[in-house]
Amino acid sequence: MENSDKTARHPVFAGVEMGIGTWAWGDRYFWGYGQNYNQSDIRDAFSCAVNNGITFFDTAEVYGIGQSETMLGQFCKQVDVPIQVASKCFPFPWRLNRRALHRALKGSLKRLGMDKLDLYQMHFPYPPVNIRTWMSGMAEAVHAGWIGAVGVSNYNRAQTQLAYDALAAEGIPLASNQMEYHLLNRKIEKDGLLQHCLDLGVTVIAYSPLASGMLTGKYSAQNLPGGFRSGRYNHRSLSIIKPLVDLLVKIGADHAGKSAAQVAINWTICKETVPIPGGKSLQQVEQNIGALGWRLTDEEVDRLDQASDRVLKTLGW
């Protein structure tokens, strides 16, 4: 579907079909950085992405307690092509005003070794500070030349509209809303947020497009994930999810042997979002790249939607 001028994407997303999420970069608690992968692996992943035309990277001050930003900044200095960097401010309860946002932003810029961020996002809509105050701080950062665009993350429809209106009053568009979105979590579709963002020209950045690996076919009722994923994705849920993964595999076979993961990522692109699958290894990024350069048919998207609906209904999600 071709967007009208009213709903055209923000220029920061011009030519961006997919990015790379860097939550796992330096994160020991959730992802086990330093055990199964290290900085060398991440550098290889970064280089592979850039060499294949993926130059949008999403990070945050809390990822790896700052290590993600530090590594990304170092890697950016080692390439000659422009890299688009998006980071996030976490609204800790002790951050009570716009100055706190600016201090957080300057901390991110220092770790990244940059003078300006392409996109700066509020990580969550947590209180006590209201959304209008944060957006006012963001507008000041745009006018000061510290950031090129403003985004939000995990904002519901009403919160997104409030952020959009607050920025519009300052003459600044809301560029994006970063939300969890994949075949096992279609909440933003069902509650109208996705369409609302499209209508406003706000790009939805889809994080965890592979449902933390559950849509890759790597895990099953016989091969359960560990760590923080084990509670939600257990023997029962993975047994119920299997028909959906089987369909991903079947559709992938019809597209010259694309993998389940590549089909799952392509599905999010077909829904007019910008997915940011994780990339902590060369193999992961190579897998991600295979989601580009082709498209699912409308009929295939419908089949995946229906299979997803059945799974989600059985799971009660």
Coordinates of C-alpha atoms in Angstrom, one line a residue, residues 53-287:
G53 CA 23.2 -2.5 3.5
I54 CA 21.7 -2.6 6.9
T55 CA 22.7 0.6 8.6
F56 CA 19.9 1.3 11.2
F57 CA 20.9 0.2 14.7
D58 CA 18.7 0.4 17.8
T59 CA 20.3 0.6 21.3
A60 CA 19.5 2.0 24.7
E61 CA 21.3 3.3 27.7
V62 CA 20.2 0.3 29.8
Y63 CA 21.3 -2.3 27.3
G64 CA 24.4 -4.0 28.9
I65 CA 24.4 -1.1 31.4
G66 CA 25.8 1.2 28.7
Q67 CA 28.0 -1.4 27.0
S68 CA 25.7 -1.7 24.0
E69 CA 26.1 2.0 23.2
T70 CA 29.8 2.0 23.8
M71 CA 30.4 -0.9 21.4
L72 CA 28.1 0.5 18.8
G73 CA 29.9 3.8 18.9
Q74 CA 33.3 2.1 18.5
F75 CA 32.1 0.0 15.5
C76 CA 30.6 3.1 13.8
K77 CA 34.0 4.8 13.8
Q78 CA 35.5 1.8 11.9
V79 CA 33.3 2.1 8.8
D80 CA 33.0 4.7 6.1
V81 CA 29.3 4.6 5.5
P82 CA 26.7 6.6 7.5
I83 CA 25.1 4.6 10.3
Q84 CA 21.7 5.6 11.7
V85 CA 21.7 5.2 15.4
A86 CA 18.6 5.1 17.6
S87 CA 18.9 5.1 21.4
K88 CA 16.5 5.4 24.3
C89 CA 16.1 7.2 27.6
F90 CA 14.8 5.1 30.5
P91 CA 12.4 7.1 32.7
F92 CA 13.8 6.0 36.1
P93 CA 11.6 7.3 38.9
W94 CA 14.3 9.7 40.1
R95 CA 14.3 11.4 36.7
L96 CA 11.8 14.2 37.3
N97 CA 12.2 16.9 34.6
R98 CA 13.4 17.7 31.2
R99 CA 17.0 18.4 32.4
A100 CA 17.2 14.7 33.5
L101 CA 16.3 13.7 30.0
H102 CA 19.0 15.9 28.6
R103 CA 21.6 14.5 31.0
A104 CA 20.6 11.0 29.9
L105 CA 20.9 12.0 26.3
K106 CA 24.3 13.5 26.8
G107 CA 25.4 10.3 28.6
S108 CA 24.3 8.3 25.6
L109 CA 26.1 10.6 23.2
K110 CA 29.3 10.4 25.2
R111 CA 29.2 6.6 25.3
L112 CA 28.5 6.5 21.5
G113 CA 31.2 9.1 20.8
M114 CA 28.7 11.2 18.8
D115 CA 27.5 14.8 18.7
K116 CA 24.0 13.9 17.5
L117 CA 21.6 11.0 17.5
D118 CA 19.4 10.2 14.5
L119 CA 16.6 9.0 16.7
Y120 CA 16.0 9.4 20.5
Q121 CA 13.1 7.5 22.1
M122 CA 11.4 7.3 25.5
H123 CA 11.8 3.7 26.5
F124 CA 8.5 3.4 28.5
P125 CA 5.6 5.7 29.4
Y126 CA 6.3 5.2 33.2
P127 CA 5.2 7.9 35.7
P128 CA 5.7 10.0 37.7
V129 CA 6.7 12.4 34.9
N130 CA 4.0 13.0 32.3
I131 CA 4.3 12.5 28.6
R132 CA 4.0 16.2 27.7
T133 CA 7.0 17.0 29.9
W134 CA 9.1 14.4 28.2
M135 CA 8.1 15.5 24.8
S136 CA 8.9 19.1 25.7
G137 CA 12.4 17.9 26.6
M138 CA 12.6 16.0 23.4
A139 CA 11.6 19.1 21.4
E140 CA 14.3 21.1 23.1
A141 CA 16.9 18.4 22.2
V142 CA 15.8 18.7 18.5
H143 CA 16.0 22.4 18.5
A144 CA 19.5 22.2 20.2
G145 CA 20.7 19.9 17.4
W146 CA 21.4 17.0 19.7
I147 CA 18.9 14.6 18.0
G148 CA 17.3 14.4 14.6
A149 CA 14.0 12.7 15.4
V150 CA 11.9 11.8 18.4
G151 CA 10.4 8.4 19.1
V152 CA 8.6 6.6 21.8
S153 CA 8.5 2.9 22.9
N154 CA 5.9 0.8 24.5
Y155 CA 3.3 3.6 24.2
N156 CA -0.4 2.6 23.8
R157 CA -2.7 4.3 21.4
A158 CA -3.8 7.1 23.8
Q159 CA -0.2 7.7 25.0
T160 CA 1.0 7.7 21.4
Q161 CA -1.6 10.3 20.5
L162 CA -0.6 12.4 23.5
A163 CA 3.1 12.3 22.5
Y164 CA 2.2 13.1 18.9
D165 CA 0.1 16.1 19.9
A166 CA 2.6 17.5 22.3
L167 CA 5.4 17.4 19.7
A168 CA 3.1 18.8 17.0
A169 CA 2.5 21.8 19.1
E170 CA 6.3 22.3 18.9
G171 CA 6.3 21.8 15.1
I172 CA 8.0 18.4 15.4
P173 CA 6.6 15.1 14.1
L174 CA 6.6 11.9 16.2
A175 CA 8.8 9.6 14.1
S176 CA 8.2 6.2 15.7
N177 CA 6.7 4.0 18.3
Q178 CA 8.8 0.9 19.1
M179 CA 6.6 -2.1 20.1
E180 CA 6.8 -5.8 20.5
Y181 CA 5.3 -7.3 17.4
H182 CA 5.4 -10.8 15.9
L183 CA 3.1 -13.7 15.1
L184 CA 2.8 -14.6 18.8
N185 CA 2.0 -11.0 19.9
R186 CA -0.3 -9.1 17.6
K187 CA -1.8 -6.8 20.3
I188 CA -1.0 -3.7 18.3
E189 CA -3.0 -5.0 15.4
K190 CA -6.0 -6.1 17.5
D191 CA -6.3 -2.9 19.5
G192 CA -5.8 -0.5 16.5
L193 CA -2.5 0.9 17.5
L194 CA -0.7 -0.2 14.4
Q195 CA -3.3 1.3 12.1
H196 CA -3.4 4.5 14.2
C197 CA 0.4 4.9 13.8
L198 CA 0.2 4.3 10.1
D199 CA -2.5 6.9 9.8
L200 CA -0.4 9.4 11.7
G201 CA 2.8 8.7 9.7
V202 CA 4.4 7.2 12.9
T203 CA 6.6 4.3 12.0
V204 CA 6.2 1.2 14.1
I205 CA 9.5 -0.4 14.9
A206 CA 8.9 -4.0 15.6
Y207 CA 11.1 -5.4 18.4
S208 CA 11.4 -9.1 19.1
P209 CA 10.0 -10.0 15.6
L210 CA 11.1 -13.7 16.2
A211 CA 9.4 -13.9 19.6
S212 CA 12.7 -14.3 21.4
G213 CA 13.6 -17.1 19.0
M214 CA 10.4 -19.1 19.3
L215 CA 9.5 -18.6 15.6
T216 CA 12.9 -19.8 14.3
G217 CA 12.1 -23.5 14.7
K218 CA 15.1 -23.8 17.1
Y219 CA 13.0 -24.5 20.1
S220 CA 10.3 -27.2 20.6
A221 CA 8.5 -29.1 23.3
Q222 CA 11.5 -31.4 23.3
N223 CA 14.1 -28.5 23.2
L224 CA 12.9 -25.8 25.6
P225 CA 14.6 -22.4 25.9
G226 CA 16.3 -21.5 29.2
G227 CA 16.7 -18.3 31.1
F228 CA 14.0 -15.6 31.2
R229 CA 12.1 -17.2 28.3
S230 CA 11.4 -20.5 30.0
G231 CA 8.4 -19.3 32.0
R232 CA 6.2 -18.2 29.0
Y233 CA 7.6 -20.7 26.5
N234 CA 7.2 -24.1 28.1
H235 CA 6.3 -27.6 27.0
R236 CA 2.6 -26.7 26.6
S237 CA 3.0 -23.4 24.8
L238 CA 5.6 -24.7 22.4
S239 CA 3.5 -27.7 21.5
I240 CA 0.6 -25.4 20.6
I241 CA 3.0 -23.1 18.6
K242 CA 4.4 -26.0 16.5
P243 CA 1.7 -25.8 13.7
L244 CA 2.5 -22.1 13.2
V245 CA 6.2 -22.9 13.0
D246 CA 5.5 -25.7 10.6
L247 CA 3.6 -23.3 8.4
L248 CA 6.5 -20.9 8.4
V249 CA 8.8 -23.7 7.3
K250 CA 6.4 -24.7 4.5
I251 CA 6.0 -21.2 3.2
G252 CA 9.7 -20.7 3.3
A253 CA 10.2 -23.8 1.2
D254 CA 7.9 -22.2 -1.4
H255 CA 10.3 -19.2 -1.5
A256 CA 13.5 -20.9 -2.6
G257 CA 14.1 -22.4 0.8
K258 CA 13.7 -19.4 3.1
S259 CA 13.9 -20.3 6.8
A260 CA 11.1 -20.0 9.3
A261 CA 12.8 -17.0 10.9
Q262 CA 13.1 -15.2 7.5
V263 CA 9.4 -15.8 6.8
A264 CA 8.5 -14.5 10.3
I265 CA 10.5 -11.3 9.8
N266 CA 9.2 -10.8 6.3
W267 CA 5.6 -11.0 7.7
T268 CA 6.4 -8.0 10.0
I269 CA 7.7 -6.1 6.9
C270 CA 4.5 -6.9 5.0
K271 CA 2.6 -5.4 7.9
E272 CA 4.4 -2.0 7.2
T273 CA 6.6 -2.1 10.2
V274 CA 10.4 -1.9 10.5
P275 CA 11.6 -5.0 12.3
I276 CA 14.8 -4.9 14.4
P277 CA 15.8 -8.6 15.0
G278 CA 18.7 -9.1 17.4
G279 CA 22.1 -9.4 15.9
K280 CA 24.8 -10.7 18.3
S281 CA 26.5 -13.1 15.9
L282 CA 27.5 -13.4 12.3
Q283 CA 25.0 -16.3 11.8
Q284 CA 22.1 -14.3 13.3
V285 CA 22.7 -11.4 11.0
E286 CA 23.1 -13.6 7.9
Q287 CA 19.8 -15.2 8.8

